[in-house]
Short mmCIF file of C-alpha atoms in Angstrom, two decimals:
data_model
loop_
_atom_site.label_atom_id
_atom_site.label_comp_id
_atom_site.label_asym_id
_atom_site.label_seq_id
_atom_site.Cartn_x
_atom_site.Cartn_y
_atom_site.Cartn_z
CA UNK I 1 -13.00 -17.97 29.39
CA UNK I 2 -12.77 -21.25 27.45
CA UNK I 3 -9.99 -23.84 28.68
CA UNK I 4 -8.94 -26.74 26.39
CA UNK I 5 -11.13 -29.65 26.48
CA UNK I 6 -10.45 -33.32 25.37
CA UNK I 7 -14.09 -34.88 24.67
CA UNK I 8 -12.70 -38.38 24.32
CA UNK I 9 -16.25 -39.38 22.63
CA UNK I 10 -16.00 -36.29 20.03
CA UNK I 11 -12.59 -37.63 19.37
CA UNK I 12 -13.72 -41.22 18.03
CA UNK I 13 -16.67 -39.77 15.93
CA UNK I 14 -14.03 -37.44 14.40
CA UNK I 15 -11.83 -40.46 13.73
CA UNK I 16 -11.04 -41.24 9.98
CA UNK I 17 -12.78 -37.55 9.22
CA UNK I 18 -10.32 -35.60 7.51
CA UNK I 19 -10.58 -35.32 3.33
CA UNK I 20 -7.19 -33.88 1.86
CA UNK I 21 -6.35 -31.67 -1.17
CA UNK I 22 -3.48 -30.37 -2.20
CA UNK I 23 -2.17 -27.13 -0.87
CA UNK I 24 0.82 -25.16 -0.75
CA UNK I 25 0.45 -26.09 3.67
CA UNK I 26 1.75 -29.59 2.90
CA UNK I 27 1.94 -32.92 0.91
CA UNK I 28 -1.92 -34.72 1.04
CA UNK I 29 -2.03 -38.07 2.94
CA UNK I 30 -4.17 -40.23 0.85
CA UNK I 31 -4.48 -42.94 3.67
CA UNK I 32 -6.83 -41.15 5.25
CA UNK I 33 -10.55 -41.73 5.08
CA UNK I 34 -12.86 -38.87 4.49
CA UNK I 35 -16.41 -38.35 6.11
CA UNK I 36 -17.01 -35.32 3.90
CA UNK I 37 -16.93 -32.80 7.26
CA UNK I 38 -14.01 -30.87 6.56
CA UNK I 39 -14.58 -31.17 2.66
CA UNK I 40 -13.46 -27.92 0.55
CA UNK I 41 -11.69 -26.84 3.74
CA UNK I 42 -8.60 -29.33 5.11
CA UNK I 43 -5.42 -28.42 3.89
CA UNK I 44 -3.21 -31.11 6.01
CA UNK I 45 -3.06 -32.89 8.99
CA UNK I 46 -0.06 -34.21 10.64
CA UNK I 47 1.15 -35.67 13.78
CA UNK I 48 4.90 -34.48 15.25
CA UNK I 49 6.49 -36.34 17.68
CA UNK I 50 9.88 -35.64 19.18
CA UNK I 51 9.98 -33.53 15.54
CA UNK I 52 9.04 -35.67 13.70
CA UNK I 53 6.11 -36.09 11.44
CA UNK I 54 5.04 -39.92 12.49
CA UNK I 55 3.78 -41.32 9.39
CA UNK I 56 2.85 -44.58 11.10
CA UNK I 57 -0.34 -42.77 12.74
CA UNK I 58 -2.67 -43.39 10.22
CA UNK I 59 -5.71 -42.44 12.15
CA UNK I 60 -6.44 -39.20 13.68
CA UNK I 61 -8.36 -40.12 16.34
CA UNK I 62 -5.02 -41.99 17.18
CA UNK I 63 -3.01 -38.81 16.83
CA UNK I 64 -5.37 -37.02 18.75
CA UNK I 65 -4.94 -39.69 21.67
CA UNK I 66 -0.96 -39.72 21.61
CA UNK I 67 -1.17 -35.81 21.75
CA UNK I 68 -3.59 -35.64 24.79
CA UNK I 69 -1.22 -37.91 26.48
CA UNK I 70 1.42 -35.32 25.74
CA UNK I 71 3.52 -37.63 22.88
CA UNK I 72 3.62 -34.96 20.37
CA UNK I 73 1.37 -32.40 18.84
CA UNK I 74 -0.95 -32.24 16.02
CA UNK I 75 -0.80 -29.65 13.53
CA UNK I 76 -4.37 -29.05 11.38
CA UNK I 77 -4.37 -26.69 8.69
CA UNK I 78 -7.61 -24.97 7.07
CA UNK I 79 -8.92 -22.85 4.52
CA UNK I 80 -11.79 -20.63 4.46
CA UNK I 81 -13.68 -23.61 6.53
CA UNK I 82 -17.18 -22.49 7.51
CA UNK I 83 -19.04 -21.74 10.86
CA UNK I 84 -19.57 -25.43 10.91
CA UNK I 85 -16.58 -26.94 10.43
CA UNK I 86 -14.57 -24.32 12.60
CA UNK I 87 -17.35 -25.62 15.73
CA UNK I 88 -16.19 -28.91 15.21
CA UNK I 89 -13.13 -28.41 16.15
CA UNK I 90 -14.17 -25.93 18.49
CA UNK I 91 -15.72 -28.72 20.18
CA UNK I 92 -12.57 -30.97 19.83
CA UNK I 93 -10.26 -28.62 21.26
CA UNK I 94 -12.02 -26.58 23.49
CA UNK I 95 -11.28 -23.37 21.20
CA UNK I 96 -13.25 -20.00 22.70
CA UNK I 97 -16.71 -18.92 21.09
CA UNK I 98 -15.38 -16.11 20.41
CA UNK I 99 -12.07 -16.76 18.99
CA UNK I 100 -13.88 -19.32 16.73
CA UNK I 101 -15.87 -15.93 15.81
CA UNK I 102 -13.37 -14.02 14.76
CA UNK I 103 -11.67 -17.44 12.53
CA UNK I 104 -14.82 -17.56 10.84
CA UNK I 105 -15.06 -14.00 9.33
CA UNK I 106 -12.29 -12.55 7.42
CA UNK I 107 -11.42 -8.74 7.68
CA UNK I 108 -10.35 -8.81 11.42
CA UNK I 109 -7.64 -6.75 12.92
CA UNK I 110 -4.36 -8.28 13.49
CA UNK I 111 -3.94 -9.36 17.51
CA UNK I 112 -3.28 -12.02 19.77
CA UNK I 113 -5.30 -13.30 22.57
CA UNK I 114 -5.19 -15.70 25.60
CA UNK I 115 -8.10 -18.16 26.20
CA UNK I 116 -6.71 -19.90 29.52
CA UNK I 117 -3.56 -22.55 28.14
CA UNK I 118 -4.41 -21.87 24.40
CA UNK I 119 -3.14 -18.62 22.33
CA UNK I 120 -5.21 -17.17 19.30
CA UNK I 121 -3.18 -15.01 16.85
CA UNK I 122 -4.87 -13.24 13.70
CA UNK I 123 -1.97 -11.66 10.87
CA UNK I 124 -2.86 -9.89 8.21
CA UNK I 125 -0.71 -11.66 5.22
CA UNK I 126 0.32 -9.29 2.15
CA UNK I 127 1.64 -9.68 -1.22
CA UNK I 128 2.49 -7.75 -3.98
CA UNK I 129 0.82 -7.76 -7.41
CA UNK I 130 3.01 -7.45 -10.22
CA UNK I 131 1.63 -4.73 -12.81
CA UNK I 132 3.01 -3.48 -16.62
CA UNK I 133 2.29 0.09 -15.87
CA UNK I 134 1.26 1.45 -12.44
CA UNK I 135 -2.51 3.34 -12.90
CA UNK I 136 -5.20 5.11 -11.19
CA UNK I 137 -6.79 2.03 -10.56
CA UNK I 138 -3.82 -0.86 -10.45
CA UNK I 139 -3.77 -3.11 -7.50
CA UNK I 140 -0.47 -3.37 -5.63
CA UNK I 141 -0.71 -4.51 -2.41
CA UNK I 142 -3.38 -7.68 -1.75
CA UNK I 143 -3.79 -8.88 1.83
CA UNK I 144 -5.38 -12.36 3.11
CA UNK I 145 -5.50 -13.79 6.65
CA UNK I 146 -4.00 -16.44 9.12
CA UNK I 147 -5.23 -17.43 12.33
CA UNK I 148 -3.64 -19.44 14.43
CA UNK I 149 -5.09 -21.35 17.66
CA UNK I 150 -1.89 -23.09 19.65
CA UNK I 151 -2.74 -25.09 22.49
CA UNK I 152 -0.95 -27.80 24.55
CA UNK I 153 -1.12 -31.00 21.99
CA UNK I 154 -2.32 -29.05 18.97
CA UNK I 155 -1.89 -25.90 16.54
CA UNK I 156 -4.79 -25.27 14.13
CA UNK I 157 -4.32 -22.51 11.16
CA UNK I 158 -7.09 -21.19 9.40
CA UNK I 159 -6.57 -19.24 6.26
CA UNK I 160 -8.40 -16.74 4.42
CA UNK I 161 -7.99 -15.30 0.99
CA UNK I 162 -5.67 -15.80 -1.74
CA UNK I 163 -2.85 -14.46 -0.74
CA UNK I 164 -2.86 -15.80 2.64
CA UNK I 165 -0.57 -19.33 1.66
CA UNK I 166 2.12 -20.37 3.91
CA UNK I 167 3.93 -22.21 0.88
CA UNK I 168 6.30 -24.35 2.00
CA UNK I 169 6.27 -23.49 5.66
CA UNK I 170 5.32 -26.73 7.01
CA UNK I 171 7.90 -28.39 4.91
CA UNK I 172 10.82 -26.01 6.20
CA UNK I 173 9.90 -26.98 9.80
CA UNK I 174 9.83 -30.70 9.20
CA UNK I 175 13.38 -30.00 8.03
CA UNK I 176 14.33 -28.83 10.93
CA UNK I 177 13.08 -31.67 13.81
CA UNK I 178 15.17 -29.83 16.30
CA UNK I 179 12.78 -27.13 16.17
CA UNK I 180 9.61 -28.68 16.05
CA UNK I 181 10.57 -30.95 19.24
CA UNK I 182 10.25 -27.59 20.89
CA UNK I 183 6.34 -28.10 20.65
CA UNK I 184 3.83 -25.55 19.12
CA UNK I 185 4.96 -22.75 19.79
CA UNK I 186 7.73 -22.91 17.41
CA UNK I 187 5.02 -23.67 15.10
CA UNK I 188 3.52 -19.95 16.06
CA UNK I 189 6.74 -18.56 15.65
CA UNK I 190 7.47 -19.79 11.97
CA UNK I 191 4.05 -18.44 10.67
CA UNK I 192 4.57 -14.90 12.32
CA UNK I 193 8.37 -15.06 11.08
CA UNK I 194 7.22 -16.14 7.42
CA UNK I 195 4.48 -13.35 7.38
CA UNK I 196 6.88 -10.43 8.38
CA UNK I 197 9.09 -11.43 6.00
CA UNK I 198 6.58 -10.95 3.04
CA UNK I 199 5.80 -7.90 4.16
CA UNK I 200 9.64 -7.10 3.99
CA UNK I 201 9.06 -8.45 -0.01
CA UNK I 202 6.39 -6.27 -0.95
CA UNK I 203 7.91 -3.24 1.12
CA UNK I 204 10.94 -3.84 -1.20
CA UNK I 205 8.65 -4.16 -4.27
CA UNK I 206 6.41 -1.05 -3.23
CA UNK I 207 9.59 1.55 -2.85
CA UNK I 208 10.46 0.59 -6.52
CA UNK I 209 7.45 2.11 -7.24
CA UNK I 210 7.21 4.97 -5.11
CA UNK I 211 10.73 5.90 -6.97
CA UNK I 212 9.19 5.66 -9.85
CA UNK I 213 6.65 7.93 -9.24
CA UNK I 214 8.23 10.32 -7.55
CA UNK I 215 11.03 11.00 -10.78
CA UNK I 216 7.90 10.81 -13.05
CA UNK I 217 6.05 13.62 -10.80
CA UNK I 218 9.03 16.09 -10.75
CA UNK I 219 8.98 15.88 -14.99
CA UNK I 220 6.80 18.39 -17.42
CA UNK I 221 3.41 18.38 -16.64
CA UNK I 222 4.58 15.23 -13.79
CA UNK I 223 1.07 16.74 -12.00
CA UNK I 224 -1.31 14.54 -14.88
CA UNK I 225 0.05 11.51 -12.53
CA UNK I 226 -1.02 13.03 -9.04
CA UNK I 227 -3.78 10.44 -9.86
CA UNK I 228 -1.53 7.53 -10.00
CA UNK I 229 0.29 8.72 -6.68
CA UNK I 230 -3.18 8.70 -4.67
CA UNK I 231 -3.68 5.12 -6.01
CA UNK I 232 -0.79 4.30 -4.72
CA UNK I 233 -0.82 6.01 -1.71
CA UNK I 234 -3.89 3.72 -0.40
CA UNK I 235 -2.15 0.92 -1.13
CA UNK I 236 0.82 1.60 0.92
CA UNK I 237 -2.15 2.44 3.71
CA UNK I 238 -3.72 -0.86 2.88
CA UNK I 239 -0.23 -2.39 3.56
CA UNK I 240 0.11 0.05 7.01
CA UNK I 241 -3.08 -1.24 7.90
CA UNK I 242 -1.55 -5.02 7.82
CA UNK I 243 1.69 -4.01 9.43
CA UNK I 244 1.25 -1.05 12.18
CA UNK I 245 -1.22 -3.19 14.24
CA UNK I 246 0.97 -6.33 14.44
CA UNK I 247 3.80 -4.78 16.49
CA UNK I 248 1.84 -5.04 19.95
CA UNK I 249 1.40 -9.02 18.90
CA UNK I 250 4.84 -9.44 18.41
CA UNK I 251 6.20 -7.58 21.23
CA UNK I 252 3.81 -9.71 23.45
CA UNK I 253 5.01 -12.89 22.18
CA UNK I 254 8.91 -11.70 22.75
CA UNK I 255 8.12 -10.84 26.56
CA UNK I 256 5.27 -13.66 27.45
CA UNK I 257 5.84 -16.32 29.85
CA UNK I 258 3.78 -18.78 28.89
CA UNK I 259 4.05 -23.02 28.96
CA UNK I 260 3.46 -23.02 24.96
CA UNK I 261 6.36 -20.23 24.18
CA UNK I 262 9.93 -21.49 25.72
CA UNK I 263 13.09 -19.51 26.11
CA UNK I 264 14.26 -20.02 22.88
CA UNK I 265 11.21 -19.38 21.04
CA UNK I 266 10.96 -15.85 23.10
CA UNK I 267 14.00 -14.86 21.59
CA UNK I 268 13.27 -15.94 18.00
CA UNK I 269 10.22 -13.59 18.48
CA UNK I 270 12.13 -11.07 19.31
CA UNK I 271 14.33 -11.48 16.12
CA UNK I 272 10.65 -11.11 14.39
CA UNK I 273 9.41 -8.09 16.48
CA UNK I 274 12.95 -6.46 15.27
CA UNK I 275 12.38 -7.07 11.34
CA UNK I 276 8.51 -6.16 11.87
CA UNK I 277 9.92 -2.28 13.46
CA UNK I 278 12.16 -1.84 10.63
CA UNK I 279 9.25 -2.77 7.97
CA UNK I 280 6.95 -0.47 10.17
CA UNK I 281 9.02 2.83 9.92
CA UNK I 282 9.68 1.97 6.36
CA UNK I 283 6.13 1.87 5.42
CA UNK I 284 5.50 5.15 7.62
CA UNK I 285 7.92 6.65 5.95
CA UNK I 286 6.45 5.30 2.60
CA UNK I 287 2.81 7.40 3.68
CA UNK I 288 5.14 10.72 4.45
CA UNK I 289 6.94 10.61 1.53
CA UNK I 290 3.90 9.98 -0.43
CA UNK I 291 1.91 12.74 0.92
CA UNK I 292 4.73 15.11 0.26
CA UNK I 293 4.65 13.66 -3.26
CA UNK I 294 0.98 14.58 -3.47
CA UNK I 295 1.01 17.73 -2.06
CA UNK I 296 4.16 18.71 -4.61
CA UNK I 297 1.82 17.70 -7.33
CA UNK I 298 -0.88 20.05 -6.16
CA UNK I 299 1.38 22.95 -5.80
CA UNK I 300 2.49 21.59 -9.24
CA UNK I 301 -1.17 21.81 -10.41
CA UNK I 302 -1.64 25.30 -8.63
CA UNK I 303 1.32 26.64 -10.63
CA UNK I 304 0.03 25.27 -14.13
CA UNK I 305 -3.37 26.92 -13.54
CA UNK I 306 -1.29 30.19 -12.80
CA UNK I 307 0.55 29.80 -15.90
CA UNK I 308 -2.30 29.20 -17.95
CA UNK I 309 -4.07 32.24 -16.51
CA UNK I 310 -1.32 34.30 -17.36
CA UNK I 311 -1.35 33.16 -21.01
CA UNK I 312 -5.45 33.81 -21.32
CA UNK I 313 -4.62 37.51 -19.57
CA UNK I 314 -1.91 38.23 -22.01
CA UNK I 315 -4.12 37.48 -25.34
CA UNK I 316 -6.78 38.78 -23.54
CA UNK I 317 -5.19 42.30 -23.61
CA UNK I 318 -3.32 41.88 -26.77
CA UNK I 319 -6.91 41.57 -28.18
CA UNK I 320 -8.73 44.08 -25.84
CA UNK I 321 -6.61 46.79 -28.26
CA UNK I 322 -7.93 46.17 -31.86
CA UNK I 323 -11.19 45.53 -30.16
CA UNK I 324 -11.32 48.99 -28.41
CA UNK I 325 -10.63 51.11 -31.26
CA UNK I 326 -12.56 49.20 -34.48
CA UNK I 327 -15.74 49.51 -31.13
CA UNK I 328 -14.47 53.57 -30.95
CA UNK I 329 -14.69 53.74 -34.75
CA UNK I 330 -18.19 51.39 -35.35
CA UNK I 331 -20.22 54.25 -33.35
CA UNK I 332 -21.28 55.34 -36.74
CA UNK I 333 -21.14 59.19 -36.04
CA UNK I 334 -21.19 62.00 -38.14
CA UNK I 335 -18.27 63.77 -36.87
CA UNK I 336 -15.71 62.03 -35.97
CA UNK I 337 -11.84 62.65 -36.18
CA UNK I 338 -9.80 61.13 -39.35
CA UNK I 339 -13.19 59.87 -40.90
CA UNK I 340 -12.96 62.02 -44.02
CA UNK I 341 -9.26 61.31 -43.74
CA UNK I 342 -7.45 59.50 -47.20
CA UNK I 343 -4.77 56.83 -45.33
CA UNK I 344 -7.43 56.98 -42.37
CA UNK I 345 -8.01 53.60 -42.42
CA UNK I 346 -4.43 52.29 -42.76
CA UNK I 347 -3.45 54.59 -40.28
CA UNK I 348 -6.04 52.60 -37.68
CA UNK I 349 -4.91 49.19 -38.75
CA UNK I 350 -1.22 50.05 -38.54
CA UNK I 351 -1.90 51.33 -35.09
CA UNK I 352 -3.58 48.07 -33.96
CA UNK I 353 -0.36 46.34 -35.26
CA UNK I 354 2.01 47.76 -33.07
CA UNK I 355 -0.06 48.26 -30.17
CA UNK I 356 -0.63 44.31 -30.42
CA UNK I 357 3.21 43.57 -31.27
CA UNK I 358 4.54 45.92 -28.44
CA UNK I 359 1.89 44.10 -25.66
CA UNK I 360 3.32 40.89 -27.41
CA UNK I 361 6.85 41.53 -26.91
CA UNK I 362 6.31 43.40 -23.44
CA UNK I 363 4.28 39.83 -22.14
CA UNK I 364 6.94 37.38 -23.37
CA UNK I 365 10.16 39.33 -22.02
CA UNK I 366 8.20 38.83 -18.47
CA UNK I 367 7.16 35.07 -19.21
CA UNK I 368 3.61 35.50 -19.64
CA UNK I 369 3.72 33.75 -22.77
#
């Protein structure tokens, strides 16, 4: 198990080393001096103290001091860094092998873990992708990535994909200094609160559609869109897949005693373990309904085919009739009733008629055609 370890030397070479741009994590500090090591991959940097973001520290090596001598906390946020970059500060914080494993590939399963004082979460972030028309092939639910490493002194967030932005967050919390005095933790608690509630968005977004589909299936020939309802069906398990696994995470973080997560912050968690049930059984409820949708359509289908059997049975006979007796009277023999007969001939077609007109009418009084 890795513990949290301040290399005082690491710190200095890492002084002056972080390049900004601009993100949606925070405001860039152009101050800074960059060494190029976190290029392509720093978000922002700040220091909180008491709340506060202290914009006299102008170095973070200093920042990195006050925090190891308990001042305040330093919040780092990243995106899509590489193995590299994620070992440097690996090496600066103390972060576990293999939690700095799992930060560096994308596609993990949402959990949290304990690496002696620090705490290592991984969410699955979702949002919804706004469409004209709703396909067999439209995209509806995309997911990114945010892991979080909170430690005593420090919070680190790496970020993968698109839609994994926390826009705004850190600007909310700096609102709110009583909060952030609390120390990271709080910090932990505003990303997992800020993800739940996007998947509360696109949960919102996705039943619009589900409505949709479900009047459209239930129309004339509503089974030509069973494809569109299978689409959508493994996006609302693409969204389960981002949800479902979350709610052991949560309900740890509601219940755990730990130095980073005080009283209060337990019971903000809790508030966030609450909304992350209801979106759970609303997504469930989302696959059930969507699988009855699907198998309503394939009874639909089953039904059509019936129909359309009935239909090719009914002209089928109609037809068998003329066929049968103009095969009777082709045989081309000698002797043969009504050959030598004047009206024979009439007398054949007429019969053809109303054996055809009385199968007809006999057919479309049961609904066969």
């Amino acid at each position: 198990m890795g513990g949290r370890r301040w290399d005082l030397g690491a710190t200095r070479r890492m002084g002056q080393m972080f390049a900004r741009r601009p993100s949606g994590d925070g405001p860039a500090r152009p101050d800074l001096v960059a060494s190029g090591k976190l290029d392509g991959a720093l978000v922002d940097w700040a220091f909180y103290r008491d709340g506060h973001r202290d914009e006299r520290i102008g170095s973070y090596t200093e920042a990195l001091g006050r925090a190891k001598r308990g001042q305040g906390f330093v919040w780092i946020g990243l995106f899509q860094p590489t193995d590299r970059q994620l070992a440097i500060l690996g090496a600066e914080f103390g972060l576990h092998a293999l939690a700095l494993e799992d930060a560096s590939e994308a596609h993990q399963r949402p959990k949290l873990e304990r690496y002696d004082d620090t705490l290592f979460a991984v969410l699955k972030t979702v949002s919804y992708v706004p469409h004209q028309d709703l396909t067999a092939t439209s995209e509806v639910v995309a997911t990114g990535e945010v892991m979080v490493f909170c430690g005593p002194g420090f919070v680190v967030t790496v970020r993968h994909g698109e839609h994994s932005e926390l826009t705004g967050l850190r600007q909310d919390l700096e609102t709110q200094p009583e909060r952030l005095a609390v120390g990271p933790g709080v910090v932990l608690h505003a990303i997992a609160d800020h993800v739940v509630d996007r998947y509360l968005e696109v949960a919102d977004a996705v039943q619009a559609d589900i409505d949709l589909i479900e009047s459209e299936m239930f129309t004339p020939r509503g089974w030509r869109n069973i494809d569109r309802v299978y689409q959508l069906k493994r996006e609302v398990l693409e969204l389960k897949r981002a949800v479902a696994p979350l709610t052991g995470p949560m309900r740890a973080l509601s219940t755990l005693r730990h130095p980073l997560i005080a009283d209060e912050t337990r019971n903000y968690f809790r508030d966030v373990d609450d909304h992350l049930l209801r979106v759970k059984e609303q997504v469930i409820s989302f696959d059930e309904l969507l699988s009855s949708i699907l198998q309503a359509g394939l009874a639909q289908v089953q039904v059509a085919e019936n129909e359309d059997m009935r239909r090719i049975s009914s002209w089928v006979a109609i037809l068998a009739v003329p066929t049968m007796i103009a095969g009777i009277y082709g045989m081309n023999f000698d002797y043969m009733p009504e050959l030598r007969l004047k009206y024979a001939y009439f007398v054949v077609l007429g019969v053809m008629v109303v054996a055809c007109v009385g199968l007809y009418r006999l057919f479309k009084r049961n609904h066969w055609l």
